[in-house]
Structures are given as structure tokens and as C-alpha cells.
Coordinates of C-alpha atoms and ligand atoms in Angstrom, one line a residue:
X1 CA -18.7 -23.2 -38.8
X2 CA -15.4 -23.7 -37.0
X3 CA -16.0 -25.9 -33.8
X4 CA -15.2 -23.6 -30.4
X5 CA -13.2 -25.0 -27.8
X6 CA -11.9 -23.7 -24.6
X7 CA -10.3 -25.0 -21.5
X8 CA -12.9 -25.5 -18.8
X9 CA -10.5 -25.4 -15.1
X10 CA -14.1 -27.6 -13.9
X11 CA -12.8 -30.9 -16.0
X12 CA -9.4 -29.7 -16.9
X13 CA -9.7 -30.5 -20.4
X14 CA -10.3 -28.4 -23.5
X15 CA -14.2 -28.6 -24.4
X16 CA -16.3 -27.4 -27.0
X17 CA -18.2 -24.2 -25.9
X18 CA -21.4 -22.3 -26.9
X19 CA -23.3 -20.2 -24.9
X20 CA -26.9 -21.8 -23.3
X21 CA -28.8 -19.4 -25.3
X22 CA -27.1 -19.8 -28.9
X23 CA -26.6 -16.3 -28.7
X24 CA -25.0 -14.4 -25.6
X25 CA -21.8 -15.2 -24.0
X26 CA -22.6 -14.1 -20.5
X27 CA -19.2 -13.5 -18.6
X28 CA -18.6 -13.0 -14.9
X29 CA -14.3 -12.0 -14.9
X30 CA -12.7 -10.6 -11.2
X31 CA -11.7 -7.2 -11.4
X32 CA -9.2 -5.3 -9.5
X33 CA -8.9 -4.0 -6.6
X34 CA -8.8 -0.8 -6.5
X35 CA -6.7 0.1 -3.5
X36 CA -3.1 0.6 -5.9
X37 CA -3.1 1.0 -9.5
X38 CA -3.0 -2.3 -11.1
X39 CA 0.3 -3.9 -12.1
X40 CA 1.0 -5.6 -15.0
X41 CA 0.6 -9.0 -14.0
X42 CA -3.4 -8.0 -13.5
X43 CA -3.3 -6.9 -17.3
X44 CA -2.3 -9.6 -18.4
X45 CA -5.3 -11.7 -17.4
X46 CA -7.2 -8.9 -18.1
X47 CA -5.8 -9.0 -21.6
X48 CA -6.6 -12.5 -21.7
X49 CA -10.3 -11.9 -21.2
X50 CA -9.7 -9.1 -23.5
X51 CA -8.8 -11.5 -25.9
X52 CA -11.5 -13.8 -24.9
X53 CA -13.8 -11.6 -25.5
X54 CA -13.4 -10.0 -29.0
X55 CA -13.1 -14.5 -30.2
X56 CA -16.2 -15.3 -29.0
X57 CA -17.5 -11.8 -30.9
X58 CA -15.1 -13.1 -34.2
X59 CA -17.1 -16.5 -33.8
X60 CA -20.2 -14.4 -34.3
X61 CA -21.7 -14.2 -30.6
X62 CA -22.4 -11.5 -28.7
X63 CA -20.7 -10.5 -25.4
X64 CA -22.5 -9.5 -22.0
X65 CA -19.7 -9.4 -19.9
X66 CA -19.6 -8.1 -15.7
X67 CA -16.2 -7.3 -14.4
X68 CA -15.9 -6.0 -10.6
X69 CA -14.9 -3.6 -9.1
X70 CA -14.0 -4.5 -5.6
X71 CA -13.8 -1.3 -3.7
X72 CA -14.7 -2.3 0.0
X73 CA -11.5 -5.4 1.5
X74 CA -8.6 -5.7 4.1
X75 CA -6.3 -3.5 2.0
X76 CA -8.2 -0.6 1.2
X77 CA -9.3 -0.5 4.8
X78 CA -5.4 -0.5 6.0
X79 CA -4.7 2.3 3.4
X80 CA -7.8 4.7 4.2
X81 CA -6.9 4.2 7.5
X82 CA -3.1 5.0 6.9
X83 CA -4.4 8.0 5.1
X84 CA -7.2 9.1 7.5
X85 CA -9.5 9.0 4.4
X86 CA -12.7 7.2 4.0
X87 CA -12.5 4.3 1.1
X88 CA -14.3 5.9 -1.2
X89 CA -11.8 8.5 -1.3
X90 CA -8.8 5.7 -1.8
X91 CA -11.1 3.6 -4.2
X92 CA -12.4 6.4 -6.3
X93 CA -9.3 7.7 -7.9
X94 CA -7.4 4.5 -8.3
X95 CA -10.6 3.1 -10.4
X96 CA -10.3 6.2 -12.8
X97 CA -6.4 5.3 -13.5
X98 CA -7.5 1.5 -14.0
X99 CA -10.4 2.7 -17.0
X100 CA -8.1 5.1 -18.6
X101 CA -5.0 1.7 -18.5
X102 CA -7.6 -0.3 -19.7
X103 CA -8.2 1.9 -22.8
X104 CA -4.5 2.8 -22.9
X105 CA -4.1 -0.9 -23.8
X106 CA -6.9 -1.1 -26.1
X107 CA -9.2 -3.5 -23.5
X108 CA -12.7 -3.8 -24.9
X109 CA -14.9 -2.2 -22.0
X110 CA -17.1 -4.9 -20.4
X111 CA -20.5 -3.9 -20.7
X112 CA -21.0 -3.8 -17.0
X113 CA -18.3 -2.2 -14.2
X114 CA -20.4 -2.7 -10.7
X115 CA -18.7 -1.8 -7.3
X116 CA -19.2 -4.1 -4.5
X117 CA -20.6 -1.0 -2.4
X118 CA -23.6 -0.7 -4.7
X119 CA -24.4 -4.5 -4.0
X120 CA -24.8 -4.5 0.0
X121 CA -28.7 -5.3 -0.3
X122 CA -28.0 -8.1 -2.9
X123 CA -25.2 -9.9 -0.6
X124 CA -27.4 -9.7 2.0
X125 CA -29.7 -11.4 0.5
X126 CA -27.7 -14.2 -0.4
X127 CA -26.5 -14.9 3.5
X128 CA -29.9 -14.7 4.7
X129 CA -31.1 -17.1 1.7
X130 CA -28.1 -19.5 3.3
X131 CA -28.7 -18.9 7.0
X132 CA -32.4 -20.0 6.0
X133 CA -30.9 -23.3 4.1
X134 CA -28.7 -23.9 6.6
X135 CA -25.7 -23.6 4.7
X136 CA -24.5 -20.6 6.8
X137 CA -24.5 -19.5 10.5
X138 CA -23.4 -16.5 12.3
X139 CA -20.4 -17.4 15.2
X140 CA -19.4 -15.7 18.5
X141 CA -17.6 -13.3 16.8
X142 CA -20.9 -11.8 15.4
X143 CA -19.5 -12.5 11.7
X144 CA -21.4 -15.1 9.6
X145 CA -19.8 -18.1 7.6
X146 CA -20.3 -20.2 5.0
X147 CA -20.3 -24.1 6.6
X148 CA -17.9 -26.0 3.9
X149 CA -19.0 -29.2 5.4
X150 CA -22.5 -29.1 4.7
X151 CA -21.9 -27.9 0.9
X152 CA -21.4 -31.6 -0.9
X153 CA -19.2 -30.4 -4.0
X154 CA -16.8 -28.2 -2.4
X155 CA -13.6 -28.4 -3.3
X156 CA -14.5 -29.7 -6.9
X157 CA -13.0 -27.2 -9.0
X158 CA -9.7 -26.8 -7.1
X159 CA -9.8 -30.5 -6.5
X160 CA -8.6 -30.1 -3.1
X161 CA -8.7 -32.9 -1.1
X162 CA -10.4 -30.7 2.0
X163 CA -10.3 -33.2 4.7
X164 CA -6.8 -33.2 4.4
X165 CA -6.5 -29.6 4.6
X166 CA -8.4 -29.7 7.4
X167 CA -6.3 -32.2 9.2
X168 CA -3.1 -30.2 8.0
X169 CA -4.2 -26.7 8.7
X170 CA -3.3 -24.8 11.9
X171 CA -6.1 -23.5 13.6
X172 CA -5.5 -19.9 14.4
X173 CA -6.5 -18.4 18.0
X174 CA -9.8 -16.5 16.0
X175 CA -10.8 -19.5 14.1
X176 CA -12.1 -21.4 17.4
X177 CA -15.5 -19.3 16.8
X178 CA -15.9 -21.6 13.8
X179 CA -17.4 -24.8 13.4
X180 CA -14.3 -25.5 10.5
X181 CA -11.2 -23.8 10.0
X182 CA -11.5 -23.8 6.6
X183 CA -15.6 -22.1 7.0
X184 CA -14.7 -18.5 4.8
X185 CA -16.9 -15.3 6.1
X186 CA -19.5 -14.2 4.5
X187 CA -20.3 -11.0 6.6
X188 CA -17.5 -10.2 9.0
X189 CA -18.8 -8.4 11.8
X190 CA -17.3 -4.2 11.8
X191 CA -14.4 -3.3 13.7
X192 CA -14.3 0.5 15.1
X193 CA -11.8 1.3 12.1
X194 CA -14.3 -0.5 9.4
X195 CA -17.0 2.5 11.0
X196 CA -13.8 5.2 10.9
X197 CA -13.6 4.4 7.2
X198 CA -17.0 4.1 6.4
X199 CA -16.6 0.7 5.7
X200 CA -19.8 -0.7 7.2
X201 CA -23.6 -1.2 6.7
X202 CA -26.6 -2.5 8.8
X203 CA -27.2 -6.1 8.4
X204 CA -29.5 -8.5 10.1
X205 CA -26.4 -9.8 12.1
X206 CA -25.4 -6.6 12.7
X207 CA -23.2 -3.6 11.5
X208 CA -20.6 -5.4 9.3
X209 CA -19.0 -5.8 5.5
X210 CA -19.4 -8.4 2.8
X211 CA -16.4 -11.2 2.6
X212 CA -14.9 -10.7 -0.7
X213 CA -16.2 -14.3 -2.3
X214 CA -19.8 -12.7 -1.7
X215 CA -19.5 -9.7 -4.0
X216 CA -18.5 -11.5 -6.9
X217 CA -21.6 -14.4 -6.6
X218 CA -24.3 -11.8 -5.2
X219 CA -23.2 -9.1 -8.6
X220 CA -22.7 -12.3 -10.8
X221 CA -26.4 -13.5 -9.9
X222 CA -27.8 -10.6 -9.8
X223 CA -26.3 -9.2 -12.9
X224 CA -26.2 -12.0 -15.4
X225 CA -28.9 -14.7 -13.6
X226 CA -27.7 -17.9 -11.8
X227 CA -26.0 -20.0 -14.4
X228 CA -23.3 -17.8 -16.3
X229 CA -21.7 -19.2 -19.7
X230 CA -18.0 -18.0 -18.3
X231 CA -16.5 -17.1 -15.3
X232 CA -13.0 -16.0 -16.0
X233 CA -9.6 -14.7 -13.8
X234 CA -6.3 -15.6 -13.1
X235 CA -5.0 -18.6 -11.7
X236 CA -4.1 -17.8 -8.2
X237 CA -8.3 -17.0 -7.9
X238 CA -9.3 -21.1 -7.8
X239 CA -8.8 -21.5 -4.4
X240 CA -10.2 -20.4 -2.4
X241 CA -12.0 -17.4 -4.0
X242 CA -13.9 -19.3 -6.8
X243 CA -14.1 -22.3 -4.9
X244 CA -16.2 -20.2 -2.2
X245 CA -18.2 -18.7 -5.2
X246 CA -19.3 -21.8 -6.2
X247 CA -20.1 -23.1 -3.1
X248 CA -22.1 -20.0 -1.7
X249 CA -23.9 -19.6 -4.6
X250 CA -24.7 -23.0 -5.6
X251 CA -25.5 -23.6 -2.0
X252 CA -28.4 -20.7 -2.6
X253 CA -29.8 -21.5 -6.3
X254 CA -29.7 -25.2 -6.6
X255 CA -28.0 -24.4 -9.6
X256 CA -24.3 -24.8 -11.3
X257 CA -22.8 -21.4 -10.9
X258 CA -20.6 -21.3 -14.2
X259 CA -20.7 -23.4 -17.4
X260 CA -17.1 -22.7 -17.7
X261 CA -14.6 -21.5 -15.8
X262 CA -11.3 -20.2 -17.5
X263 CA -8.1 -19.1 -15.9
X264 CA -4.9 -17.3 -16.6
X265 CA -1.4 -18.0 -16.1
X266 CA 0.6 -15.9 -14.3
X267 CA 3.0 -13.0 -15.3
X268 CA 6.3 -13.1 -14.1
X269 CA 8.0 -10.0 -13.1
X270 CA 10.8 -11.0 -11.0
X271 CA 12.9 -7.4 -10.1
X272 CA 15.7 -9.3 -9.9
X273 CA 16.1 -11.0 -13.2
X274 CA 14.8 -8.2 -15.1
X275 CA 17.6 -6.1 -17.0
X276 CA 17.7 -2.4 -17.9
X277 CA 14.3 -1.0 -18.6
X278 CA 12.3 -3.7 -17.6
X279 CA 13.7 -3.3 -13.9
X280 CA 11.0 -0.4 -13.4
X281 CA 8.4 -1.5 -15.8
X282 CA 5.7 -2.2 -13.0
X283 CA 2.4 -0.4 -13.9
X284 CA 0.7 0.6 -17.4
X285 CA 1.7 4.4 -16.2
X286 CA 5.6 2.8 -16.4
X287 CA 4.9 1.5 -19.8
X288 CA 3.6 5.3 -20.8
X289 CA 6.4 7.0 -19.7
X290 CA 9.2 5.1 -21.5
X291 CA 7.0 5.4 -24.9
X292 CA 5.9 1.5 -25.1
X293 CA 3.6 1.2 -27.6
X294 CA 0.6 -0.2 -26.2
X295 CA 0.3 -2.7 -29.5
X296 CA 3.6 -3.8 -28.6
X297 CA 2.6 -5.0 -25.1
X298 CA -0.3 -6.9 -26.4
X299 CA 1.9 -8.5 -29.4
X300 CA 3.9 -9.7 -26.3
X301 CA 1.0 -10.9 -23.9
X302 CA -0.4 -12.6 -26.8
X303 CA 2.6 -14.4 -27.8
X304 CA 2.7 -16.4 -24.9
X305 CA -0.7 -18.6 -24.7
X306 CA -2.8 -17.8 -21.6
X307 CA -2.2 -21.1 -20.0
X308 CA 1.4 -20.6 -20.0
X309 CA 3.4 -18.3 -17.4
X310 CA 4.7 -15.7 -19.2
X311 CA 8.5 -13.9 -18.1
X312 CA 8.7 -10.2 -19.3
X313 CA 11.9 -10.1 -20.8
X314 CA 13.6 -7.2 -22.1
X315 CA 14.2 -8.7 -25.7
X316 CA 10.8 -10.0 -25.6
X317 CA 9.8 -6.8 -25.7
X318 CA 12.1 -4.9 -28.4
X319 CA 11.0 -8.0 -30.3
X320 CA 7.4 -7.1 -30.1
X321 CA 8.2 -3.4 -30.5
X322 CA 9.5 -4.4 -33.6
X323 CA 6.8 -6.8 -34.8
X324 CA 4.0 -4.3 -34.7
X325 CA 5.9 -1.8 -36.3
X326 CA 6.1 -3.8 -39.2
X327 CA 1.9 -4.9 -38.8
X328 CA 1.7 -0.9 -38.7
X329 CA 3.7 -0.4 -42.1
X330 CA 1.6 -3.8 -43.7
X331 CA -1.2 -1.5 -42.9
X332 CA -0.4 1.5 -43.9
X333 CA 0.9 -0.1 -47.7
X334 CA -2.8 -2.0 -48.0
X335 CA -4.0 1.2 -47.5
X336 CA -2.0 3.5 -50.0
X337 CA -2.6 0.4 -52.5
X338 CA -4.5 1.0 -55.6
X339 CA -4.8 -3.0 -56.8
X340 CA -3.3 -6.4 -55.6
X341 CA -2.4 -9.9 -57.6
X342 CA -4.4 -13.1 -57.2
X343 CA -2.0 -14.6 -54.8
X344 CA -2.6 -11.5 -52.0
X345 CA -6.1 -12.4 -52.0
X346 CA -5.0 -16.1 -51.7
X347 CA -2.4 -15.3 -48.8
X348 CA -5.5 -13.2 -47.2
X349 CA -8.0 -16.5 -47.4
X350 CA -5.2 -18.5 -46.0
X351 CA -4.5 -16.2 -42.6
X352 CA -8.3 -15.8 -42.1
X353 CA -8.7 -19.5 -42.1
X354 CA -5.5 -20.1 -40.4
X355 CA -6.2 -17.3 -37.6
X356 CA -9.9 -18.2 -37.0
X357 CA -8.9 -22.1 -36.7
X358 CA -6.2 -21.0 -34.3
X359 CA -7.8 -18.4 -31.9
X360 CA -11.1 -21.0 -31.8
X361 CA -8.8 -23.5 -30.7
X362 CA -8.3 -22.6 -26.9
X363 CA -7.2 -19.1 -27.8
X364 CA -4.2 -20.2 -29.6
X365 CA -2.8 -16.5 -30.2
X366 CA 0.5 -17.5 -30.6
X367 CA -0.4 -19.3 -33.2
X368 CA -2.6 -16.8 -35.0
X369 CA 0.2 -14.4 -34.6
X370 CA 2.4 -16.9 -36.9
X371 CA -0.3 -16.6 -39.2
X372 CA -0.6 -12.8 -39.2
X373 CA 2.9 -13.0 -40.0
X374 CA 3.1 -15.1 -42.9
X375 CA 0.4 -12.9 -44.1
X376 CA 2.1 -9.6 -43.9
X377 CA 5.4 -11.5 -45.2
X378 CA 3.5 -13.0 -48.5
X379 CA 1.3 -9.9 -48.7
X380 CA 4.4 -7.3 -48.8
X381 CA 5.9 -9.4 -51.6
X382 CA 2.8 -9.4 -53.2
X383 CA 2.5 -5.8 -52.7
X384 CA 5.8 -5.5 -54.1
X385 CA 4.9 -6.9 -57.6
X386 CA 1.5 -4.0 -58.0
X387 CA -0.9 -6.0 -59.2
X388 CA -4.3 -4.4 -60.5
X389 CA -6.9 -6.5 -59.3
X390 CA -8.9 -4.3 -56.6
X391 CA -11.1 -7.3 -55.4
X392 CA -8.3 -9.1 -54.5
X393 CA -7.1 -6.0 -52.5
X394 CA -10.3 -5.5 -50.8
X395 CA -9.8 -9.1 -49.6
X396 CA -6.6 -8.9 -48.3
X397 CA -8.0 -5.4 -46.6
X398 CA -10.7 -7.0 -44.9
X399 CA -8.5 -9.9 -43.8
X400 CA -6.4 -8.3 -41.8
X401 CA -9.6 -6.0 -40.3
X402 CA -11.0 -9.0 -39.3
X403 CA -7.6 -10.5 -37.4
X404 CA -6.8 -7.4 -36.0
X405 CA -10.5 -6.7 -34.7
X406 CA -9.1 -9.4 -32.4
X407 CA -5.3 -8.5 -31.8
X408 CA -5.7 -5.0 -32.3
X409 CA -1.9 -4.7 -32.9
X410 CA -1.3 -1.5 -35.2
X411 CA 1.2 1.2 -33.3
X412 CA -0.7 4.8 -32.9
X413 CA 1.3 7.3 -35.0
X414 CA 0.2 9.5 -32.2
X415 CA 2.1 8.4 -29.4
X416 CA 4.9 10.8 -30.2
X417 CA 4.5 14.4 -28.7
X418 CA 3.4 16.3 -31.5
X419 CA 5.5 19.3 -30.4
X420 CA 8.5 16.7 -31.1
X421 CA 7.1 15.5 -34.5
X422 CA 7.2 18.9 -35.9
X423 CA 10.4 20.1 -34.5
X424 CA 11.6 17.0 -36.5
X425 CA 9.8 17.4 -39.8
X426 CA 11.5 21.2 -39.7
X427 CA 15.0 20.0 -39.1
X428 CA 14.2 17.5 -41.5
X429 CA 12.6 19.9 -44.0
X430 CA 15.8 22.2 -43.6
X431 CA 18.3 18.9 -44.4
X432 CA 16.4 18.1 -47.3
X433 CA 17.3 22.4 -47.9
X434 CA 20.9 21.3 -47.2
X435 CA 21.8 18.1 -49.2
X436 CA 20.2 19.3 -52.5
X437 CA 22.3 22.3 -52.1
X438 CA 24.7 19.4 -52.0
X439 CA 26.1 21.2 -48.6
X440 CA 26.9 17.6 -47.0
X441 CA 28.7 19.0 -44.2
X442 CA 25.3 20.6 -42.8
X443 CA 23.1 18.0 -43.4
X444 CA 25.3 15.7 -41.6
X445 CA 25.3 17.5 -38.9
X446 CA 21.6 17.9 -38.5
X447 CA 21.5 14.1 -38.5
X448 CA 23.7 14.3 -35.8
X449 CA 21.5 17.1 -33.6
X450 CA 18.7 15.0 -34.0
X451 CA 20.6 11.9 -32.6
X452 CA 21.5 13.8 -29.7
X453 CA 17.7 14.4 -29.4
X454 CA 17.1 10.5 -29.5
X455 CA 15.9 10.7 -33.1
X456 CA 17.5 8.2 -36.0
X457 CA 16.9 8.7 -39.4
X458 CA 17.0 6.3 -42.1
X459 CA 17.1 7.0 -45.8
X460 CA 14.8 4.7 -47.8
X461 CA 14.4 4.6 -51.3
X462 CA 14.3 8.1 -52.0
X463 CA 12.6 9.2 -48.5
X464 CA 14.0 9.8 -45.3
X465 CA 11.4 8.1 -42.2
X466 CA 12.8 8.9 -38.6
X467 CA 12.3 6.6 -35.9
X468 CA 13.1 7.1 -31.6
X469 CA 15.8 5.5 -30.7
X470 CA 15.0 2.7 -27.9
Ligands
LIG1 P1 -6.5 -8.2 -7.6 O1 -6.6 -6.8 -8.0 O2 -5.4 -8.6 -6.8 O3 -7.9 -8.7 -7.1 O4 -6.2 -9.0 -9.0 C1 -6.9 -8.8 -10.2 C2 -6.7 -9.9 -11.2 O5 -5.3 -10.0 -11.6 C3 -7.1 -11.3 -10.7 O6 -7.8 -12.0 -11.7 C4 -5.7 -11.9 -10.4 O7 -5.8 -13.3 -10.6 C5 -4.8 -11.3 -11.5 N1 -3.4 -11.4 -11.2 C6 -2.7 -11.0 -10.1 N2 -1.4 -11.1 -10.2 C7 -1.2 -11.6 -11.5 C8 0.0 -11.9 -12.2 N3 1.3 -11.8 -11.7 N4 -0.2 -12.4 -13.5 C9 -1.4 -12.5 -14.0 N5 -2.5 -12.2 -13.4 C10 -2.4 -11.7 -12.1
LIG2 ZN1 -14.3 -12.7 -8.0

């Protein structure tokens, strides 16, 4: 079996991985938060654990992954406050437009969504379990906080240098109730608008709320035990919030948090670069409403690897629109095949092998994208020429299941209104009427109507397949 190697951000050097048990990937990955619908740039690290995911199921493991919800932080307080709501009623809604964007763009559900407001007793149980180490200790403000200096590894996985930081940072007025600046809170101590929102609980310091670094160790722990095989997110989350992960929960167990923790780049979405219809693409709802085809956005993500910053750019994306249209019509002709030569069974060995070898490799998508391609590219000649052989068809059939069980990357037919499809196959029905009455003139001009209506036609060998204009 193909050797499995992915970057580890703890050595910052591409390692082979397996999960501790042989069997079960565990994976701990930061979720949103759900005070605004997610943008894009969140889905694209949530495609790449997406796409982390459905590998390490290709290399034959299973998959027990947590993602978070965190529903209780600065920003949804500010909004329910703004709103005169409580944060249930700001969190609540925004969660149910992130699962139905997740499934819009085809993410694998984790097998476990918890909300930090379900885990108060378990994050209080990890401050007391530092209080009693001595790793923690509440301060004049009433809030308790995690003492960097007596935690030996910190700053290892951002290699920060943290006496320098310390040196270098400004100390603000509040921070004088702190032994170190740099101490993060575990439990900050509730203000009257955290009560107002009913965004505090009883704790033995106190009525207060969880820091944000605590939700993810206390569900982590809880959830999937104290060493997980992955801890994944994006980039900007290594310092400090998975640096104070480590740190609080190491500083409770004894024991290395994470085996490996991977992180992706960022997406760029700079307004002011972005032409046309990229200049309002923000949010998957955006990417709905102009009639983006959700493969297309992941035939885009993908084509960038993870560890690379990414810059949506309108011909990026009519390039991608374009690529999975033609994975959908390689599809659709494997299907209607009845038989296939040697050499499409051959091209299908070679883009399994060629994909696999790729996607183990760090999650080289880019590259197993190539691959995909010169697959449907050989295959479609091969097509062309109608062998007979069905075992070499079922091959090439099962091929590109297999690759796409990771990519996923064939366009739904459905994603045209079906009140517009069958206004078009009548006018199209009624031209068909028109040119073998050989009245041009008519049929012409029911081409045009249906370009006025955004519709293009194109007439291809013998059958006419329409197509929205973009
Ligand atoms: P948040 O909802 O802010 O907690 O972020 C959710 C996830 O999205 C985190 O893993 C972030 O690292 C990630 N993220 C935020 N902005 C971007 C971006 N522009 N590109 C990629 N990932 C991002
Ligand atoms: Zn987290």
C-alpha cells in the first residue's frame, strides 16, 4: 500500500501518517462561528478537511471526525446585544444556513457537530484540573488564566519566540491583573450584558463564560480522548488559538494533544481586485444565486493545493465551470456505454494509480486533478472508437467512482429551475416542429427568444443541447 504522508505544522515537514490505532483517524477541525453566515474563505479550509477526510477514507481508514460549533464569543455577544436577542437566538439560525452550505458544497458531514454551550461542565473541569496543577489561577478581575510561563513547551508549534513577545508587547490598562501579558483566559468573569444575553453559567470562580481556546480542548478531550490523530484549521488559528490548546490541555493530561496538526492556506478575496461577478461573490448563498455549480467551486479550491493561498479570480472560475462540465459529460458517456477497448481500461489503471499516489502525497489535488483529466481526455477518445469489451468498461466505471468519491466533481443537472427546463424543451420541441418544416425563418427566431432568455443552443451532431449563458 501507498505510503501516506501529510504535513505536520508541529515539525514543518511532510511526514508519514497513520492513525495510533491502525484503524480510526480521529480528527478534531475548528468550526465556525456562528454569529454571520460563513464566507468563503471559511469553506475553503473547510473544504480542505473535506478533502482530507474522504483520502484518509480512499486510503482505506475510517473517519471519526468533531468539528465545533462555537456559539457562545465576543461577537455573538456584540450582535445579540445589538439585536436585543439572546445568543441562542443569533447562533441558532446562522448554524442551520452553515449545514445546509456545507451540503450545498458537497462537505462530508463530520460525524460529530458539538456547540460549546453544551460543554460548560466539561470546560470547567479542565480549569479546575489546572487551578489544582497549578498551571492556572484566577486574577483581580475574577476571570481565570492560563499561566504561559509555567507551561514548558509553549510556543512550540507557532515557534514563537515568547520572551520576545513578551518584551515587545504593550501591556494594556486590563492586563495588569495578570501575572503575563501574554496569560490567555480561560473563564472570563460575566459582564451585566454576558447575563442580558444569557451568555453566562455558574462556575466555581463565579458566574462567567469559557475563553474560546477551552471549548475546542475540553469537546476535543472529551469527545475523541486526549491524544487525537489530527487537529486541523486554517492558518491564521496557530497562534494563538492552537497554541493555547496545546498548552491548556497538555498542561491537564500529561499528554501530547495532537499527533498532527494540519493547516490551511488562506483564501484571498480582495473586493478590490475582483472583477465583474466575483465583486459580490462573498457567501455560498452568493454562489447560489448566480447559478455556480457547486462542483465547479470545488474543481477551483482543489486546484490550488491547501498550502498555497489561493486568489478567487473570475477566469479561474469560468475555467472550472468549464472543467466539470466536461467531468459531467465523461460521466454521463461511461454511463450510456455498452463496451470499451483495452486501452480505456488501461487509461483507467493509470488515473487510479496516478490519483491515489497524488492525493496520498500531502493532498496533492492539483495534481490528481491533472490526472482526472488525462483520463477523461484518453477515455473520450477511447470512447470514441466503441470498443466491446465490457470488463474493460466496468474498469474505467469504477475508476472514476473511486476518484470522484474524493473530488466529487460532477455538475447536478438539477440546478436549473425545472419550470425553466421545460419552458425550454417546448420551445425547443416547437423548433425542431419548425426547421423540419424547413420554415428557417421561425426557427431562427426561437433561437433568438431563447437568447434573450439567457439560453444558448448548440447543434451537435444531429442534436441540439442548450446551455445558460454565463
Ligand atoms: P471562524 O468562523 O472565524 O472561527 O473561522 C472558521 C474557519 O475558517 C477557521 O478554521 C479559520 O482559520 C478559517 N478561515 C477564516 N478566514 C479564512 C480565509 N480567508 N481563507 C481560508 N480559511 C479561513
Ligand atoms: Zn479550535
Amino acid at each position: 500500500m501507498t505510503e501516506f504522508r501529510l504535513f505536520n505544522t508541529l515539525s514543518r515537514a511532510v511526514e508519514p501518517f497513520a492513525p495510533a490505532d491502525g484503524d480510526i483517524v480521529s480528527i478534531y477541525s475548528c468550526g465556525p462561528t456562528v454569529y454571520n453566515p460563513a464566507h468563503l474563505g471559511n469553506f475553503r479550509t473547510f473544504l480542505f478537511v473535506d478533502l482530507l477526510r474522504r483520502t484518509l477514507q480512499l486510503r482505506g481508514w475510517r473517519v471519526n471526525q468533531v468539528m465545533n460549533l462555537t456559539d457562545v464569543d465576543d461577537k455573538i455577544i456584540t450582535r445579540a446585544v445589538e439585536q436585543g436577542k439572546r445568543i441562542r437566538e443569533v447562533t441558532e439560525p446562522v448554524s442551520e444556513i452553515f449545514f445546509a452550505d456545507r451540503d450545498y458544497l458537497r462537505i462530508q458531514p463530520a460525524e460529530t457537530y458539538p456547540k460549546a454551550t453544551d460543554y460548560i461542565p466539561q470546560m470547567i473541569a479542565l480549569v479546575e484540573r489546572l487551578v489544582a496543577s497549578g498551571t492556572a489561577y484566577q486574577a483581580e478581575d475574577g476571570s481565570v488564566y492560563f499561566a504561559i510561563g509555567r507551561f514548558a513547551g509553549y510556543g512550540r508549534l507557532s515557534r514563537l519566540d515568547t520572551r520576545e513577545v513578551r518584551s515587545g508587547a504593550r501591556v494594556a490598562q486590563d492586563d495588569y491583573t495578570k501575572e503575563n501579558a501574554q496569560d490567555f483566559a480561560l473563564w472570563k468573569a460575566a459582564k451585566p450584558e454576558d447575563e442580558q444575553v444569557e451568555a453566562a453559567w455558574d462556575s466555581p470562580w463565579g458566574r462567567g463564560r469559557p475563553g474560546w481556546h477551552l471549548e475546542c480542548s475540553a469537546m476535543a478531550i472529551d469527545l475523541l480522548g486526549e491524544t487525537l490523530d489530527i487537529h486541523a484549521g486554517g492558518i491564521d488559528l496557530i497562534f494563538p488559538h492552537h497554541e493555547d490548546e496545546i498548552a491548556q490541555s497538555e498542561a491537564a493530561t500529561g499528554k501530547q494533544f495532537a499527533r498532527c496538526w494540519c493547516h490551511g492556506a488562506f483564501l484571498l478575496l480582495d473586493g478590490t481586485k475582483m472583477a465583474k461577478r466575483l465583486g459580490n461573490v462573498k457567501t455560498v448563498k452568493d454562489l447560489r444565486e448566480q447559478r455556480i455549480p457547486a462542483a465547479a467551486v470545488r474543481h477551483l479550491i482543489f486546484s490550488t493545493h491547501y498550502r498555497k493561498e489561493l486568489n478567487l479570480s473570475e477566469e479561474a472560475l469560468e475555467g472550472s465551470i468549464e472543467a466539470v462540465r466536461r467531468v459531467g459529460q465523461f460521466k454521463e458517456r461511461l454511463d450510456d456505454a455498452l463496451g470499451g477497448t483495452a486501452e480505456l481500461g488501461e487509461a483507467a489503471d493509470a488515473a487510479v494509480a496516478a490519483t491515489s499516489e497524488a492525493l496520498f502525497d500531502d493532498l496533492n489535488a492539483p495534481e490528481a486533478l491533472a490526472a482526472l483529466f488525462t483520463f477523461v481526455r484518453r477515455g473520450n477518445a477511447e470512447l470514441d472508437r466503441e470498443g466491446a469489451e465490457p470488463e474493460a468498461l466496468d474498469r474505467a466505471r469504477e475508476a472514476f467512482a473511486r476518484i470522484d468519491s474524493v473530488l466529487d466533481l460532477v455538475p447536478d443537472v438539477e440546478e436549473e429551475d425545472p419550470r425553466l427546463v421545460a419552458w425550454v424543451e417546448e420551445r425547443l420541441a416547437a423548433r425542431r416542429a419548425a426547421r423540419e418544416s424547413r420554415d428557417f425563418a421561425q426557427s431562427d427566431a426561437i433561437r433568438d427568444e431563447l437568447k434573450e432568455q439567457g439560453i444558448i443552443l448548440e447543434d451537435k451532431a444531429g442534436a441540439t443541447q442548450w446551455r445558460r449563458a454565463r
